[in-house]
Structure formats: C-alpha cells, structure tokens
Tab-separated table of C-alpha atoms in Angstrom:
chain	number	residue	atom	x	y	z
O	1	MET	CA	143.104	-118.932	6.855
O	2	PRO	CA	146.381	-118.912	4.770
O	3	GLN	CA	147.340	-115.650	4.286
O	4	GLN	CA	146.938	-113.810	0.599
O	5	PRO	CA	150.003	-112.468	-0.848
O	6	PRO	CA	149.946	-108.668	-0.335
O	7	ILE	CA	148.800	-106.771	-4.059
O	8	ARG	CA	151.837	-104.998	-5.950
O	9	SER	CA	151.160	-102.385	-7.988
O	10	THR	CA	152.784	-101.830	-11.508
O	11	PRO	CA	154.296	-98.488	-11.856
O	12	THR	CA	152.664	-96.364	-15.387
O	13	ARG	CA	154.789	-95.792	-17.715
O	14	PRO	CA	155.007	-91.794	-18.185
O	15	SER	CA	152.970	-90.436	-20.902
O	16	ARG	CA	154.272	-88.722	-23.718
O	17	PRO	CA	154.256	-84.753	-24.450
O	18	ASP	CA	151.699	-83.825	-26.772
O	19	ALA	CA	153.468	-82.291	-29.948
O	20	SER	CA	150.987	-79.425	-30.406
O	21	MET	CA	151.965	-78.625	-26.190
O	22	SER	CA	155.799	-78.982	-27.271
O	23	LEU	CA	155.132	-76.544	-30.383
O	24	LEU	CA	153.632	-73.971	-28.602
O	25	THR	CA	155.963	-74.006	-25.439
O	26	ASN	CA	158.653	-73.398	-28.239
O	27	VAL	CA	156.612	-70.712	-29.684
O	28	MET	CA	156.224	-68.881	-25.582
O	29	ASP	CA	159.950	-69.885	-25.236
O	30	HIS	CA	161.556	-68.518	-28.157
O	31	SER	CA	159.850	-64.398	-28.986
O	32	LEU	CA	159.672	-63.824	-33.136
O	33	ASP	CA	161.736	-60.646	-31.352
O	34	ASP	CA	164.906	-62.277	-32.003
O	35	GLY	CA	164.473	-63.392	-35.392
O	36	TYR	CA	163.511	-59.268	-36.377
O	37	ALA	CA	166.929	-58.092	-34.279
O	38	GLU	CA	168.829	-61.350	-36.867
O	39	ALA	CA	167.220	-59.586	-40.176
O	40	ALA	CA	168.301	-56.111	-38.673
O	41	ALA	CA	172.140	-57.371	-38.023
O	42	ARG	CA	172.077	-58.878	-41.079
O	43	LYS	CA	170.801	-55.845	-43.331
O	44	LYS	CA	172.880	-53.410	-40.966
O	45	ALA	CA	175.850	-55.756	-42.403
O	46	ALA	CA	175.561	-55.383	-45.502
O	47	GLY	CA	175.161	-51.775	-45.386
O	48	ASP	CA	171.307	-51.530	-46.248
O	49	GLY	CA	170.606	-48.215	-44.763
O	50	GLY	CA	167.121	-46.289	-44.738
O	51	LEU	CA	168.597	-43.678	-46.252
O	52	PRO	CA	170.792	-43.401	-49.973
O	53	LYS	CA	174.196	-43.558	-49.896
O	54	THR	CA	174.973	-42.571	-52.962
O	55	LEU	CA	175.688	-39.316	-53.710
O	56	ARG	CA	173.590	-39.208	-56.926
O	57	ALA	CA	170.195	-40.525	-54.215
O	58	ARG	CA	171.297	-38.049	-52.077
O	59	LEU	CA	170.168	-35.374	-54.863
O	60	GLY	CA	167.329	-36.979	-55.729
O	61	LEU	CA	165.769	-36.946	-52.554
O	62	ALA	CA	167.050	-33.141	-51.747
O	63	LEU	CA	165.389	-32.549	-54.893
O	64	GLY	CA	161.958	-34.215	-54.110
O	65	LEU	CA	161.814	-32.541	-51.060
O	66	VAL	CA	162.350	-28.709	-52.598
O	67	LEU	CA	159.748	-29.365	-55.113
O	68	ALA	CA	157.526	-30.502	-52.602
O	69	ALA	CA	158.068	-27.593	-50.468
O	70	LEU	CA	157.635	-25.474	-54.067
O	71	VAL	CA	154.086	-26.372	-54.859
O	72	VAL	CA	153.483	-26.278	-51.402
O	73	THR	CA	154.274	-22.469	-50.944
O	74	VAL	CA	152.981	-21.738	-54.449
O	75	GLY	CA	149.882	-22.572	-53.749
O	76	ALA	CA	149.466	-21.191	-50.300
O	77	ALA	CA	150.523	-18.022	-52.483
O	78	GLN	CA	148.389	-18.549	-54.867
O	79	ALA	CA	145.731	-18.957	-52.010
O	80	ARG	CA	146.057	-15.619	-50.261
O	81	VAL	CA	145.980	-13.998	-53.861
O	82	ALA	CA	143.252	-14.847	-54.987
O	83	ALA	CA	141.359	-14.437	-51.853
O	84	PRO	CA	141.232	-10.195	-52.295
O	85	VAL	CA	140.266	-10.937	-55.800
O	86	VAL	CA	137.495	-12.983	-55.217
O	87	ALA	CA	136.039	-10.358	-51.895
O	88	LYS	CA	136.368	-8.205	-54.701
O	89	GLU	CA	134.233	-9.620	-57.347
O	90	ARG	CA	132.360	-10.562	-55.012
O	91	GLU	CA	131.826	-6.928	-53.425
O	92	GLU	CA	131.562	-5.523	-57.045
O	93	LEU	CA	128.678	-7.911	-58.172
O	94	ILE	CA	126.482	-6.794	-55.064
O	95	ASN	CA	126.884	-3.102	-55.340
O	96	ARG	CA	125.750	-3.662	-59.319
O	97	ILE	CA	122.760	-5.677	-57.618
O	98	ASP	CA	122.017	-3.105	-54.983
O	99	ARG	CA	122.595	-0.099	-57.847
O	100	GLU	CA	120.248	-2.595	-60.479
O	101	THR	CA	117.361	-2.640	-57.432
O	102	GLY	CA	117.567	0.627	-56.773
O	103	THR	CA	117.217	1.573	-60.609
O	104	ALA	CA	114.268	-0.737	-60.215
O	105	ASP	CA	112.286	0.548	-56.995
O	106	LYS	CA	112.890	4.263	-59.415
O	107	LEU	CA	111.287	2.831	-62.202
O	108	GLU	CA	108.183	1.182	-60.572
O	109	LYS	CA	107.643	5.109	-58.578
O	110	SER	CA	107.677	6.096	-61.589
O	111	VAL	CA	105.183	4.114	-63.249
O	112	ASP	CA	103.182	4.873	-60.058
O	113	GLN	CA	103.003	8.349	-60.738
O	114	LEU	CA	102.442	8.161	-64.595
O	115	ARG	CA	99.151	5.524	-63.743
O	116	ASP	CA	97.678	7.691	-60.953
O	117	ASP	CA	98.059	10.580	-63.664
O	118	VAL	CA	96.629	8.678	-66.380
O	119	THR	CA	93.741	8.150	-63.877
O	120	THR	CA	93.818	12.162	-62.787
O	121	ARG	CA	93.475	12.939	-65.948
O	122	GLN	CA	90.821	10.002	-67.252
O	123	ARG	CA	88.495	11.685	-64.380
O	124	GLU	CA	88.944	14.945	-65.656
O	125	ALA	CA	87.768	13.710	-68.932
O	126	LEU	CA	85.088	11.688	-68.026
O	127	LYS	CA	83.485	15.043	-65.500
O	128	HIS	CA	82.495	16.403	-69.014
O	129	THR	CA	80.162	13.863	-70.003
O	130	GLY	CA	78.805	12.788	-66.701
O	131	ASP	CA	79.232	10.083	-66.263
O	132	SER	CA	82.274	9.711	-63.735
O	133	GLY	CA	80.412	7.487	-61.002
O	134	GLN	CA	80.910	4.850	-63.468
O	135	ALA	CA	84.384	5.432	-64.607
O	136	ASP	CA	84.900	4.824	-61.099
O	137	LEU	CA	83.350	1.387	-60.820
O	138	VAL	CA	84.811	0.633	-63.664
O	139	GLY	CA	88.224	1.403	-62.021
O	140	ILE	CA	87.306	-0.658	-59.095
O	141	LEU	CA	85.824	-3.592	-60.844
O	142	SER	CA	88.541	-3.606	-63.146
O	143	GLY	CA	91.514	-3.004	-60.607
O	144	ALA	CA	92.943	0.205	-61.929
O	145	VAL	CA	92.259	2.193	-58.787
O	146	GLU	CA	92.970	1.553	-55.410
O	147	VAL	CA	89.718	0.713	-53.070
O	148	HIS	CA	88.928	0.442	-49.252
O	149	GLY	CA	86.551	-0.789	-46.942
O	150	PRO	CA	84.429	-3.581	-45.132
O	151	GLY	CA	85.502	-7.397	-46.617
O	152	VAL	CA	87.112	-10.508	-44.742
O	153	LYS	CA	90.379	-11.503	-44.446
O	154	LEU	CA	91.834	-15.044	-44.690
O	155	VAL	CA	94.975	-16.508	-43.901
O	156	VAL	CA	96.343	-19.848	-45.288
O	157	ASN	CA	99.278	-21.252	-44.414
O	158	ASP	CA	101.137	-24.359	-45.369
O	159	ALA	CA	101.401	-26.853	-42.165
O	160	LYS	CA	103.299	-26.890	-39.141
O	161	GLU	CA	105.822	-29.834	-40.544
O	162	ALA	CA	105.338	-28.804	-44.133
O	163	SER	CA	108.341	-30.115	-46.540
O	164	THR	CA	109.280	-29.545	-50.509
O	165	GLY	CA	106.954	-32.101	-52.780
O	166	GLY	CA	108.037	-34.045	-55.583
O	167	ASP	CA	108.252	-32.068	-58.570
O	168	GLY	CA	106.225	-29.095	-57.135
O	169	ASN	CA	103.098	-30.912	-56.952
O	170	PRO	CA	103.430	-32.372	-53.375
O	171	ARG	CA	99.151	-33.538	-53.239
O	172	GLU	CA	100.339	-35.704	-56.054
O	173	THR	CA	102.596	-37.963	-53.661
O	174	SER	CA	101.904	-41.089	-51.777
O	175	GLY	CA	103.773	-38.877	-48.584
O	176	PHE	CA	102.209	-35.396	-49.269
O	177	SER	CA	100.521	-35.865	-44.869
O	178	ASP	CA	104.003	-35.207	-44.792
O	179	THR	CA	104.507	-31.955	-46.730
O	180	GLY	CA	101.606	-30.093	-46.585
O	181	ARG	CA	102.099	-26.941	-49.157
O	182	VAL	CA	99.851	-25.230	-49.828
O	183	ARG	CA	99.378	-25.140	-54.294
O	184	ASP	CA	98.492	-22.855	-56.896
O	185	ARG	CA	95.030	-24.484	-57.029
O	186	ASP	CA	94.169	-24.540	-53.984
O	187	MET	CA	94.594	-20.677	-53.996
O	188	GLN	CA	92.700	-19.771	-57.427
O	189	ARG	CA	89.301	-22.251	-55.645
O	190	VAL	CA	89.940	-19.852	-52.392
O	191	VAL	CA	89.559	-16.872	-55.037
O	192	ASN	CA	86.928	-17.722	-57.191
O	193	GLY	CA	85.312	-18.674	-54.457
O	194	LEU	CA	85.302	-14.840	-52.798
O	195	TRP	CA	84.822	-13.995	-56.383
O	196	GLU	CA	81.469	-15.739	-56.198
O	197	SER	CA	80.677	-15.234	-52.970
O	198	GLY	CA	80.185	-11.397	-53.651
O	199	ALA	CA	83.814	-9.921	-53.153
O	200	GLU	CA	83.971	-6.686	-55.211
O	201	ALA	CA	88.164	-7.069	-55.033
O	202	ILE	CA	90.842	-8.948	-53.579
O	203	SER	CA	94.321	-8.935	-52.709
O	204	ILE	CA	97.000	-11.609	-52.158
O	205	ASN	CA	99.688	-10.637	-50.147
O	206	GLY	CA	99.557	-6.718	-51.173
O	207	GLN	CA	98.976	-8.405	-54.953
O	208	ARG	CA	95.742	-7.122	-56.396
O	209	LEU	CA	94.037	-9.363	-58.457
O	210	THR	CA	92.045	-8.469	-62.041
O	211	ALA	CA	90.136	-10.289	-64.558
O	212	LEU	CA	93.702	-11.036	-66.252
O	213	SER	CA	95.206	-12.218	-63.002
O	214	ALA	CA	96.788	-15.742	-62.950
O	215	ILE	CA	97.212	-18.005	-60.220
O	216	ARG	CA	99.840	-20.566	-61.390
O	217	ALA	CA	103.344	-22.247	-59.882
O	218	ALA	CA	106.845	-22.482	-60.353
O	219	GLY	CA	107.952	-25.652	-58.834
O	220	ASP	CA	107.477	-24.548	-55.181
O	221	ALA	CA	106.740	-21.503	-55.680
O	222	ILE	CA	103.240	-19.676	-55.592
O	223	LEU	CA	102.850	-16.946	-58.889
O	224	VAL	CA	99.966	-14.508	-59.035
O	225	ASP	CA	100.846	-12.537	-62.452
O	226	ASN	CA	104.688	-13.425	-62.301
O	227	LYS	CA	105.212	-12.212	-58.697
O	228	PRO	CA	106.499	-15.080	-56.387
O	229	LEU	CA	104.849	-15.454	-52.878
O	230	VAL	CA	105.644	-16.531	-49.780
O	231	PRO	CA	103.336	-17.853	-46.937
O	232	PRO	CA	101.534	-17.148	-45.147
O	233	TYR	CA	99.557	-15.961	-48.204
O	234	THR	CA	96.997	-13.571	-46.712
O	235	VAL	CA	93.950	-12.827	-48.887
O	236	LEU	CA	91.797	-9.732	-48.334
O	237	ALA	CA	88.039	-9.245	-49.885
O	238	VAL	CA	86.338	-6.130	-50.073
O	239	GLY	CA	82.819	-6.353	-49.872
O	240	ASP	CA	79.937	-6.973	-47.083
O	241	GLY	CA	82.384	-8.170	-44.452
O	242	GLN	CA	79.831	-10.799	-42.833
O	243	ARG	CA	77.839	-12.267	-45.622
O	244	LEU	CA	80.992	-12.694	-47.181
O	245	SER	CA	82.432	-14.436	-44.764
O	246	THR	CA	79.380	-16.980	-43.783
O	247	ARG	CA	78.894	-17.227	-47.853
O	248	PHE	CA	82.148	-17.967	-48.565
O	249	GLN	CA	82.252	-21.018	-45.967
O	250	ASP	CA	79.405	-22.279	-47.089
O	251	SER	CA	80.414	-22.562	-50.327
O	252	ALA	CA	81.951	-25.860	-51.694
O	253	ASP	CA	85.598	-23.863	-52.718
O	254	GLY	CA	85.041	-22.540	-48.684
O	255	LEU	CA	84.194	-26.534	-47.523
O	256	TYR	CA	87.172	-27.782	-49.746
O	257	LEU	CA	89.854	-25.256	-48.123
O	258	HIS	CA	87.953	-26.537	-44.665
O	259	ALA	CA	89.055	-30.099	-45.867
O	260	LEU	CA	92.533	-29.118	-47.050
O	261	GLN	CA	92.703	-27.921	-42.808
O	262	GLU	CA	91.165	-31.503	-41.350
O	263	ASN	CA	92.721	-34.126	-43.425
O	264	TYR	CA	96.201	-32.341	-44.291
O	265	GLY	CA	96.995	-29.767	-41.456
O	266	ILE	CA	97.206	-26.356	-43.817
O	267	ARG	CA	96.349	-23.499	-41.607
O	268	THR	CA	93.618	-20.772	-42.211
O	269	ALA	CA	92.426	-17.713	-40.277
O	270	ILE	CA	88.741	-16.128	-41.226
O	271	SER	CA	88.060	-12.626	-40.125
O	272	VAL	CA	85.985	-10.307	-40.970
O	273	GLU	CA	87.006	-6.670	-41.053
O	274	ASP	CA	85.733	-2.855	-40.634
O	275	ASP	CA	88.525	-1.451	-43.417
O	276	LEU	CA	90.675	-3.053	-45.552
O	277	ARG	CA	93.008	-1.144	-48.280
O	278	LEU	CA	93.969	-2.757	-51.194
O	279	PRO	CA	96.744	-1.310	-53.451
O	280	ALA	CA	95.594	-0.688	-57.269
O	281	ALA	CA	96.934	-3.541	-59.687
O	282	PRO	CA	100.045	-2.923	-61.242
O	283	SER	CA	98.910	-2.862	-64.845
O	284	VAL	CA	96.006	-2.833	-66.515
O	285	ILE	CA	95.635	-3.131	-69.806
O	286	VAL	CA	91.841	-2.313	-71.046
O	287	ARG	CA	91.347	-4.586	-74.639
O	288	THR	CA	87.797	-3.597	-76.519
O	289	ALA	CA	85.737	-5.427	-78.304
O	290	GLU	CA	84.418	-3.603	-81.795
O	291	PRO	CA	81.845	-4.579	-84.582
O	292	ARG	CA	83.739	-5.771	-88.028
O	293	THR	CA	82.246	-4.484	-90.976
O	294	GLU	CA	82.854	-6.242	-94.182
O	295	LYS	CA	84.559	-4.190	-97.043
O	296	GLY	CA	83.368	-4.768	-100.913
O	297	THR	CA	79.699	-6.597	-99.864
O	298	SER	CA	76.818	-5.827	-101.774
C-alpha cells in the first residue's frame, strides 16, 4: 500500500493581549504614589508650603490662635465663677422652701388647736341644753370630730405594670390594659358604695371625707378636697365590719371594683378590722337653711 505523507501542523499565531488586561497591568506596575510625589515636589519647588510665608499672614495666624485661646480661657473662667452663684441660689431656694414648709406646719397645728377648742366649747354649750349625744352624732356624721371603731380596710392600687395614660384618662385609650391606673371615678364609686353599704365615717389615705368632699383628677393624680394622693389608696370605713364588708362586695360598686381587678389588673384587698381611727376633717363649714319671709306683703 502506498504510504500517506505525514500530517504537519501549522503553527498558530499568538493572540494579541486584551486592552483591559494591559491597562490593569499598567496600573499595577505604576503606582499613584509617583504622581503624588511629583505634585508635592512641584509645590515645594514653587515655594507653596503649608505655613504662611509673609509677615502679615503669620501675624494673622498668631492673632487667630490668641483669640481662640482667649475665648476658651474666658469661658472656663465664667463657668468657674457661675458655679458658686448657682449653688448659692439653689441653697437659698431650698432654705426658703424649708422655712415655708415649717410655717405651713405651724399654721396647720394652730388650726388643729383652734378646731379642738371650738369642739370643746360646742360640747360645753350643748351640755346646758341636755343634747350632747345629738351633738356628738352630728360631729361624727359631718366629719368634724375624730372617730374610732370597727369597720373595714380597703386597699386599692394600680396594676403592677401600670404606666401613665393619655390626658389623665388612661382607660379611654385603646391601650388601657397596659396602663392599669386607678381613676378618680373608680374611687368615687368605691366611696359611694361604702356609704350605701352602711359606713358611718370614711377616710382615704388619712384624708377624712365629709358630705362636702370632692374626689376628682388633676392629670394623673387623684385629689381629695384638693389634696393630691398617691397609690396605694387606703380606704378606712367605720361601721359594722363584717356586715359592711359583705354588703359592699355584693353591691354594684363592689362588683365594679372586682371587674377592674379581673380585667385590668388593678389590685384590691379588703379586710375586717376591730378598731379603726379616722382623723377629723381639716375644715368643716356647716351651712343651715332658714325660712325667708317676704316683707311688705299683705
């Protein structure tokens, strides 16, 4: 058989390097530091240094530094001078508050002494009329005298996770379940329920209630006769202890308080006490009605 000629491969021509590859190689081989160095050399040769060269420029720089140092020094000196003044004014204000508080305490003691004197004189006057028992009853019911006897102790407190609500009425907001604060309306219902259940005398956090007492709100605080109270609210009611407790818990207001405990986490505790002591009301103004006769009528 005839032999076939050997197959010879044609040498391939090397391909041209890619332009982007050449640019990347150039960037890697020639760092930008050379450009920065060259620019710095030109700037130095031209005499453009970092500090001013002329006398006026140097004087301006020095003056600016002096002014800055002066401002800092004056500010520090004023702060040191003002600190004792502020401390002195604060101390004077505290002393003034202490003096006014002491004066108010003395006036309150004087009012208590005058009230006791008036009560004693009233009893002495009524003894001559033979109606001292009626006077004692009126004094107890009006809150003008101190009373003690059996009754119930009711403690009403905010929920454990209570927080401030909106506009002093947290239960009117959608998130009241997260606030759990006791409102003035709640205490009004509690007090009215105790009166209806047979209480003869009631006090809240040591504040004696009368027929003229008002329970209302000022922001988040509950006021009793314009005196702010803070939780927990301790309500003392003199009366037939066990009967008073049972009748109150079974009343509409007692069930309302129980609903607050179940639904909003408000904490309540009621107990029967053998002897409770309630102070007299701070001031009792008794007004009486008299018949009016028309003059000049036939």
